mmCIF file of C-alpha atoms and ligand atoms in Angstrom:
data_model
loop_
_atom_site.group_PDB
_atom_site.id
_atom_site.type_symbol
_atom_site.label_atom_id
_atom_site.label_comp_id
_atom_site.label_asym_id
_atom_site.label_seq_id
_atom_site.Cartn_x
_atom_site.Cartn_y
_atom_site.Cartn_z
ATOM 1 C CA MET A 1 96.380 74.039 100.142
ATOM 2 C CA LEU A 2 94.970 77.385 99.043
ATOM 3 C CA PRO A 3 91.407 78.241 100.139
ATOM 4 C CA ARG A 4 88.796 78.806 97.424
ATOM 5 C CA ALA A 5 89.005 82.454 96.312
ATOM 6 C CA LYS A 6 85.903 84.558 97.008
ATOM 7 C CA LYS A 7 85.103 87.027 94.263
ATOM 8 C CA GLN A 8 83.234 89.469 96.514
ATOM 9 C CA PHE A 9 86.412 90.099 98.488
ATOM 10 C CA GLY A 10 88.566 90.557 95.344
ATOM 11 C CA GLN A 11 90.644 87.510 96.237
ATOM 12 C CA HIS A 12 93.598 86.659 93.946
ATOM 13 C CA PHE A 13 96.280 84.929 95.981
ATOM 14 C CA LEU A 14 99.964 85.480 95.305
ATOM 15 C CA THR A 15 101.593 82.158 94.618
ATOM 16 C CA ASP A 16 104.760 82.963 92.662
ATOM 17 C CA ARG A 17 107.786 82.791 94.980
ATOM 18 C CA HIS A 18 109.858 85.080 92.733
ATOM 19 C CA TYR A 19 107.334 87.951 93.020
ATOM 20 C CA ILE A 20 106.667 87.311 96.736
ATOM 21 C CA ASP A 21 110.403 87.695 97.401
ATOM 22 C CA ARG A 22 110.682 90.832 95.233
ATOM 23 C CA ILE A 23 107.782 92.477 97.022
ATOM 24 C CA VAL A 24 109.171 91.641 100.486
ATOM 25 C CA THR A 25 112.602 92.933 99.359
ATOM 26 C CA ALA A 26 110.966 96.161 98.175
ATOM 27 C CA ILE A 27 109.188 96.539 101.505
ATOM 28 C CA SER A 28 112.481 95.930 103.337
ATOM 29 C CA PRO A 29 110.959 95.225 106.767
ATOM 30 C CA LYS A 30 113.014 95.985 109.889
ATOM 31 C CA ALA A 31 112.379 94.119 113.135
ATOM 32 C CA GLU A 32 111.180 97.207 115.018
ATOM 33 C CA ASP A 33 108.860 98.546 112.279
ATOM 34 C CA VAL A 34 105.254 99.182 113.222
ATOM 35 C CA MET A 35 103.606 97.723 110.134
ATOM 36 C CA VAL A 36 100.084 96.920 109.092
ATOM 37 C CA GLU A 37 99.205 94.543 106.247
ATOM 38 C CA ILE A 38 95.893 95.000 104.398
ATOM 39 C CA GLY A 39 94.206 91.799 103.296
ATOM 40 C CA PRO A 40 96.746 89.140 104.392
ATOM 41 C CA GLY A 41 94.540 86.397 102.953
ATOM 42 C CA PRO A 42 96.295 82.990 103.204
ATOM 43 C CA GLY A 43 99.499 84.803 104.215
ATOM 44 C CA ALA A 44 101.756 84.846 101.171
ATOM 45 C CA LEU A 45 103.313 88.129 102.342
ATOM 46 C CA THR A 46 102.438 87.777 106.031
ATOM 47 C CA ALA A 47 104.742 84.790 106.624
ATOM 48 C CA PRO A 48 107.915 86.252 105.057
ATOM 49 C CA LEU A 49 107.183 89.657 106.665
ATOM 50 C CA LEU A 50 106.939 87.992 110.059
ATOM 51 C CA GLU A 51 110.341 86.328 109.505
ATOM 52 C CA LYS A 52 111.801 89.844 109.674
ATOM 53 C CA LEU A 53 109.365 91.747 111.911
ATOM 54 C CA SER A 54 108.931 91.250 115.630
ATOM 55 C CA HIS A 55 105.237 92.083 115.236
ATOM 56 C CA LEU A 56 102.654 92.803 112.495
ATOM 57 C CA ASP A 57 99.133 94.179 112.520
ATOM 58 C CA ALA A 58 96.856 92.939 109.759
ATOM 59 C CA VAL A 59 93.296 93.805 108.617
ATOM 60 C CA GLU A 60 91.299 90.985 107.006
ATOM 61 C CA ILE A 61 87.550 90.983 106.292
ATOM 62 C CA ASP A 62 87.154 87.290 105.422
ATOM 63 C CA ARG A 63 86.383 85.425 108.639
ATOM 64 C CA ASP A 64 87.519 82.015 107.240
ATOM 65 C CA LEU A 65 90.915 83.389 106.244
ATOM 66 C CA ALA A 66 91.149 85.272 109.571
ATOM 67 C CA ALA A 67 90.525 82.048 111.455
ATOM 68 C CA ALA A 68 93.271 80.259 109.498
ATOM 69 C CA LEU A 69 95.715 83.114 110.197
ATOM 70 C CA ARG A 70 94.893 82.973 113.906
ATOM 71 C CA ALA A 71 95.568 79.265 113.941
ATOM 72 C CA ARG A 72 98.900 79.738 112.147
ATOM 73 C CA PHE A 73 100.447 82.797 113.838
ATOM 74 C CA SER A 74 100.628 83.514 117.544
ATOM 75 C CA PRO A 75 98.811 86.680 118.734
ATOM 76 C CA ASP A 76 102.179 87.994 120.090
ATOM 77 C CA LYS A 77 103.408 88.130 116.517
ATOM 78 C CA LEU A 78 100.222 88.893 114.551
ATOM 79 C CA SER A 79 97.466 91.247 115.763
ATOM 80 C CA LEU A 80 94.618 90.430 113.467
ATOM 81 C CA HIS A 81 91.814 93.013 112.975
ATOM 82 C CA GLU A 82 88.915 91.119 111.482
ATOM 83 C CA GLN A 83 87.012 93.935 109.818
ATOM 84 C CA ASP A 84 86.494 96.079 106.736
ATOM 85 C CA VAL A 85 89.694 98.107 106.196
ATOM 86 C CA LEU A 86 87.582 101.058 105.004
ATOM 87 C CA ALA A 87 86.442 101.460 108.598
ATOM 88 C CA PHE A 88 89.808 100.704 110.152
ATOM 89 C CA ASP A 89 91.183 103.438 112.431
ATOM 90 C CA PHE A 90 94.858 103.636 111.612
ATOM 91 C CA ALA A 91 95.248 106.277 114.348
ATOM 92 C CA ALA A 92 94.695 103.469 116.906
ATOM 93 C CA LEU A 93 98.088 101.950 115.983
ATOM 94 C CA PRO A 94 100.719 102.490 118.688
ATOM 95 C CA SER A 95 102.857 104.952 116.645
ATOM 96 C CA ARG A 96 103.596 106.089 113.146
ATOM 97 C CA PHE A 97 103.277 103.084 110.901
ATOM 98 C CA ARG A 98 104.263 101.502 107.583
ATOM 99 C CA CYS A 99 101.468 99.993 105.468
ATOM 100 C CA VAL A 100 101.676 97.123 102.937
ATOM 101 C CA GLY A 101 99.385 94.856 101.042
ATOM 102 C CA ASN A 102 98.196 93.099 97.961
ATOM 103 C CA LEU A 103 95.028 95.124 97.919
ATOM 104 C CA PRO A 104 91.583 93.904 96.946
ATOM 105 C CA TYR A 105 91.185 95.746 93.663
ATOM 106 C CA ASN A 106 87.442 96.330 94.085
ATOM 107 C CA ILE A 107 88.071 98.757 96.994
ATOM 108 C CA SER A 108 91.431 100.235 96.018
ATOM 109 C CA THR A 109 90.326 103.835 95.307
ATOM 110 C CA PRO A 110 88.147 104.265 98.422
ATOM 111 C CA PHE A 111 90.890 102.614 100.461
ATOM 112 C CA LEU A 112 93.571 105.039 99.156
ATOM 113 C CA PHE A 113 91.312 107.973 100.035
ATOM 114 C CA HIS A 114 90.720 106.495 103.499
ATOM 115 C CA LEU A 115 94.471 106.008 104.100
ATOM 116 C CA GLY A 116 95.082 109.606 102.932
ATOM 117 C CA GLU A 117 93.293 110.777 106.026
ATOM 118 C CA PHE A 118 96.075 109.216 108.129
ATOM 119 C CA ALA A 119 98.986 110.547 106.024
ATOM 120 C CA ASP A 120 100.497 112.308 109.012
ATOM 121 C CA GLU A 121 100.897 109.026 110.834
ATOM 122 C CA LEU A 122 102.052 107.055 107.785
ATOM 123 C CA ILE A 123 105.785 106.444 107.234
ATOM 124 C CA ASP A 124 105.404 104.788 103.891
ATOM 125 C CA ALA A 125 103.139 102.384 101.984
ATOM 126 C CA THR A 126 103.916 99.652 99.494
ATOM 127 C CA PHE A 127 100.946 98.246 97.671
ATOM 128 C CA MET A 128 100.101 95.926 94.862
ATOM 129 C CA LEU A 129 97.249 97.262 92.743
ATOM 130 C CA GLN A 130 95.882 96.909 89.222
ATOM 131 C CA LYS A 131 98.611 98.359 87.009
ATOM 132 C CA GLU A 132 96.027 100.666 85.400
ATOM 133 C CA VAL A 133 95.286 102.186 88.839
ATOM 134 C CA VAL A 134 98.985 102.592 89.630
ATOM 135 C CA ASP A 135 99.438 104.333 86.272
ATOM 136 C CA ARG A 136 96.738 106.811 87.312
ATOM 137 C CA MET A 137 98.286 107.302 90.749
ATOM 138 C CA VAL A 138 101.694 108.285 89.336
ATOM 139 C CA ALA A 139 100.499 110.124 86.182
ATOM 140 C CA ASP A 140 101.869 113.553 85.268
ATOM 141 C CA PRO A 141 99.643 116.441 84.213
ATOM 142 C CA GLY A 142 98.743 116.468 80.549
ATOM 143 C CA THR A 143 98.819 112.709 80.214
ATOM 144 C CA PRO A 144 95.668 110.577 79.616
ATOM 145 C CA ASP A 145 95.972 108.786 82.996
ATOM 146 C CA TYR A 146 96.123 112.031 84.976
ATOM 147 C CA GLY A 147 92.928 112.625 86.987
ATOM 148 C CA ARG A 148 91.357 113.122 90.389
ATOM 149 C CA LEU A 149 93.171 110.142 91.903
ATOM 150 C CA SER A 150 96.559 111.493 90.686
ATOM 151 C CA VAL A 151 95.940 114.989 92.066
ATOM 152 C CA MET A 152 94.457 113.924 95.450
ATOM 153 C CA LEU A 153 97.256 111.415 96.123
ATOM 154 C CA GLN A 154 100.129 113.518 94.755
ATOM 155 C CA TYR A 155 98.891 116.340 96.991
ATOM 156 C CA ARG A 156 99.976 114.251 99.984
ATOM 157 C CA PHE A 157 102.416 111.623 98.702
ATOM 158 C CA ALA A 158 105.487 111.135 96.525
ATOM 159 C CA MET A 159 104.757 108.069 94.432
ATOM 160 C CA THR A 160 106.901 105.581 92.489
ATOM 161 C CA ARG A 161 105.833 102.653 90.407
ATOM 162 C CA LEU A 162 108.300 99.900 91.310
ATOM 163 C CA PHE A 163 107.530 96.908 89.015
ATOM 164 C CA VAL A 164 104.819 95.053 87.167
ATOM 165 C CA VAL A 165 103.448 91.683 88.324
ATOM 166 C CA PRO A 166 101.807 89.504 85.635
ATOM 167 C CA PRO A 167 98.497 87.631 86.131
ATOM 168 C CA GLY A 168 100.299 84.279 86.270
ATOM 169 C CA ALA A 169 101.782 85.167 89.671
ATOM 170 C CA PHE A 170 98.302 84.741 91.272
ATOM 171 C CA THR A 171 95.786 81.989 91.845
ATOM 172 C CA PRO A 172 93.298 82.530 90.338
ATOM 173 C CA PRO A 173 94.987 84.865 87.796
ATOM 174 C CA PRO A 174 93.318 88.288 87.463
ATOM 175 C CA LYS A 175 92.387 89.518 83.947
ATOM 176 C CA VAL A 176 94.903 92.404 84.118
ATOM 177 C CA ASP A 177 98.477 93.207 85.044
ATOM 178 C CA SER A 178 99.249 94.370 88.539
ATOM 179 C CA ALA A 179 101.986 96.717 89.743
ATOM 180 C CA ILE A 180 103.748 97.619 92.934
ATOM 181 C CA VAL A 181 103.620 101.238 94.015
ATOM 182 C CA ARG A 182 105.511 103.004 96.819
ATOM 183 C CA MET A 183 103.859 105.968 98.526
ATOM 184 C CA THR A 184 105.784 108.256 100.828
ATOM 185 C CA PRO A 185 104.104 111.211 102.550
ATOM 186 C CA LEU A 186 105.496 114.564 101.521
ATOM 187 C CA GLY A 187 107.328 116.438 104.209
ATOM 188 C CA ALA A 188 106.298 119.532 106.179
ATOM 189 C CA GLU A 189 107.342 121.725 103.241
ATOM 190 C CA ARG A 190 104.524 120.402 101.021
ATOM 191 C CA LEU A 191 101.878 122.802 99.700
ATOM 192 C CA VAL A 192 98.779 122.786 101.882
ATOM 193 C CA ALA A 193 95.499 124.231 100.664
ATOM 194 C CA GLN A 194 93.924 126.767 103.037
ATOM 195 C CA ASP A 195 90.642 124.901 102.808
ATOM 196 C CA GLU A 196 91.148 121.212 101.932
ATOM 197 C CA THR A 197 87.423 120.554 101.558
ATOM 198 C CA ARG A 198 87.197 123.277 98.893
ATOM 199 C CA PHE A 199 90.378 121.987 97.223
ATOM 200 C CA ALA A 200 88.974 118.420 97.057
ATOM 201 C CA ALA A 201 85.612 119.679 95.778
ATOM 202 C CA MET A 202 87.282 121.740 93.051
ATOM 203 C CA VAL A 203 89.435 118.823 91.916
ATOM 204 C CA MET A 204 86.347 116.656 91.756
ATOM 205 C CA ALA A 205 84.390 119.301 89.781
ATOM 206 C CA GLY A 206 87.371 119.901 87.428
ATOM 207 C CA PHE A 207 87.647 116.212 86.480
ATOM 208 C CA GLY A 208 83.860 115.566 86.598
ATOM 209 C CA GLN A 209 83.658 116.819 83.037
ATOM 210 C CA ARG A 210 87.269 116.657 81.976
ATOM 211 C CA ARG A 211 86.660 117.873 78.408
ATOM 212 C CA LYS A 212 85.213 121.182 79.634
ATOM 213 C CA THR A 213 87.270 124.264 80.453
ATOM 214 C CA LEU A 214 87.956 125.395 83.980
ATOM 215 C CA GLY A 215 85.901 128.464 83.298
ATOM 216 C CA ASN A 216 82.938 126.053 82.998
ATOM 217 C CA THR A 217 83.628 123.361 85.556
ATOM 218 C CA LEU A 218 84.738 125.678 88.358
ATOM 219 C CA LYS A 219 81.766 128.101 87.997
ATOM 220 C CA PRO A 220 80.309 127.060 91.367
ATOM 221 C CA PHE A 221 83.592 128.082 93.046
ATOM 222 C CA MET A 222 84.962 131.098 91.154
ATOM 223 C CA THR A 223 84.491 133.315 88.142
ATOM 224 C CA ALA A 224 86.624 133.160 84.998
ATOM 225 C CA ALA A 225 88.118 136.523 86.081
ATOM 226 C CA GLN A 226 89.198 135.028 89.402
ATOM 227 C CA ILE A 227 90.796 132.067 87.610
ATOM 228 C CA SER A 228 92.708 134.537 85.417
ATOM 229 C CA ALA A 229 93.727 136.577 88.439
ATOM 230 C CA SER A 230 95.319 133.416 89.867
ATOM 231 C CA GLY A 231 97.530 133.398 86.750
ATOM 232 C CA ILE A 232 95.709 130.459 85.132
ATOM 233 C CA ASP A 233 93.961 130.646 81.781
ATOM 234 C CA PRO A 234 90.229 129.738 82.301
ATOM 235 C CA GLN A 235 90.304 128.096 78.852
ATOM 236 C CA ARG A 236 92.569 125.343 80.222
ATOM 237 C CA ARG A 237 91.183 121.980 81.310
ATOM 238 C CA ALA A 238 91.698 120.247 84.678
ATOM 239 C CA GLU A 239 93.870 117.563 83.105
ATOM 240 C CA THR A 240 96.566 120.141 82.324
ATOM 241 C CA LEU A 241 96.790 121.565 85.873
ATOM 242 C CA SER A 242 99.592 120.632 88.253
ATOM 243 C CA VAL A 243 98.724 119.918 91.909
ATOM 244 C CA SER A 244 100.241 123.318 92.921
ATOM 245 C CA GLU A 245 98.047 125.088 90.341
ATOM 246 C CA PHE A 246 94.969 123.406 91.831
ATOM 247 C CA VAL A 247 96.052 124.562 95.322
ATOM 248 C CA ARG A 248 96.547 128.096 93.950
ATOM 249 C CA LEU A 249 93.064 128.168 92.476
ATOM 250 C CA ALA A 250 91.495 126.747 95.661
ATOM 251 C CA ASP A 251 93.297 129.382 97.748
ATOM 252 C CA CYS A 252 92.109 132.256 95.521
ATOM 253 C CA ARG A 253 89.081 133.917 97.103
ATOM 254 C CA GLY A 254 89.684 137.420 95.767
HETATM 255 N N1 SAM B 1 97.665 89.072 100.658
HETATM 256 C C1 SAM B 1 97.097 87.897 100.021
HETATM 257 C C2 SAM B 1 97.985 87.453 98.866
HETATM 258 O O1 SAM B 1 98.774 88.257 98.422
HETATM 259 O O2 SAM B 1 97.834 86.325 98.418
HETATM 260 C C3 SAM B 1 95.649 88.120 99.580
HETATM 261 C C4 SAM B 1 95.445 89.259 98.568
HETATM 262 S S1 SAM B 1 93.787 89.335 97.919
HETATM 263 C C5 SAM B 1 94.088 90.254 96.390
HETATM 264 C C6 SAM B 1 93.000 90.634 98.884
HETATM 265 C C7 SAM B 1 92.766 90.287 100.338
HETATM 266 O O3 SAM B 1 92.028 91.384 100.962
HETATM 267 C C8 SAM B 1 91.911 89.056 100.564
HETATM 268 O O4 SAM B 1 92.450 88.304 101.628
HETATM 269 C C9 SAM B 1 90.536 89.643 100.978
HETATM 270 O O5 SAM B 1 89.766 88.788 101.758
HETATM 271 C C10 SAM B 1 90.904 90.902 101.698
HETATM 272 N N2 SAM B 1 89.911 91.947 101.640
HETATM 273 C C11 SAM B 1 88.993 92.181 100.667
HETATM 274 N N3 SAM B 1 88.229 93.277 101.027
HETATM 275 C C12 SAM B 1 88.626 93.695 102.222
HETATM 276 C C13 SAM B 1 88.227 94.761 103.076
HETATM 277 N N4 SAM B 1 87.213 95.574 102.733
HETATM 278 N N5 SAM B 1 88.877 94.937 104.240
HETATM 279 C C14 SAM B 1 89.901 94.059 104.621
HETATM 280 N N6 SAM B 1 90.335 93.050 103.826
HETATM 281 C C15 SAM B 1 89.701 92.869 102.629
#
């Protein structure tokens, strides 16, 4: 029997076998993978993952669900970290890792930023999120969904939306569609900003007032003349800039 879902932990439990199978197939677990599942809950993904993996780490904040998982899976198979994933130190895993989960939607953006800090250790990630958030993650410049989340994630990851999961696949059903997204860290050839703090601050400022021109929003960082000298028209708005153009602007100190 499913436990009662707790709203404060964003609990919507996957119950549709068809979608559970599709998600596990998309993850394609291999016995030797070092994998961590975020929010295993009652174990809809945990159990089929553990059929393929020799071992799984999982991070769950809900102590009742954690107790039930401990009773069900041996500690040799499942290492359960009973804590808030936003404070989880992914660097403590034994090696580079894969990450999966049907994420609690109320913390999805802060979680993605937290995971981004460990991108060098991450092999890939497959997550279920609100479809609207996935659309923002994968959005191209010049489209309405393109924003800070798109730029900051596409700076580090290649991202693909795999498929949509309807509310009826969960108990209780959420109000919105969900989608599966695959994130793969970009290789060593990716563009790296000289000062990543400045890059992140400029992206945030650019999208803080997305209707304003770069000449306006980036004033604390550079003059309109410096923006022009980087080959970018200061009359443009942040939502039209590619990730590499943001990096170019952040690198311009002249
Ligand atoms: N994986 C299960 C499934 O698919 O049925 C549960 C998914 S439910 C959408 C999200 C899960 O994340 C819940 O088990 C919830 O308790 C857990 N969770 C919520 N906030 C969390 C946090 N800050 N850190 C770790 N786990 C969290």
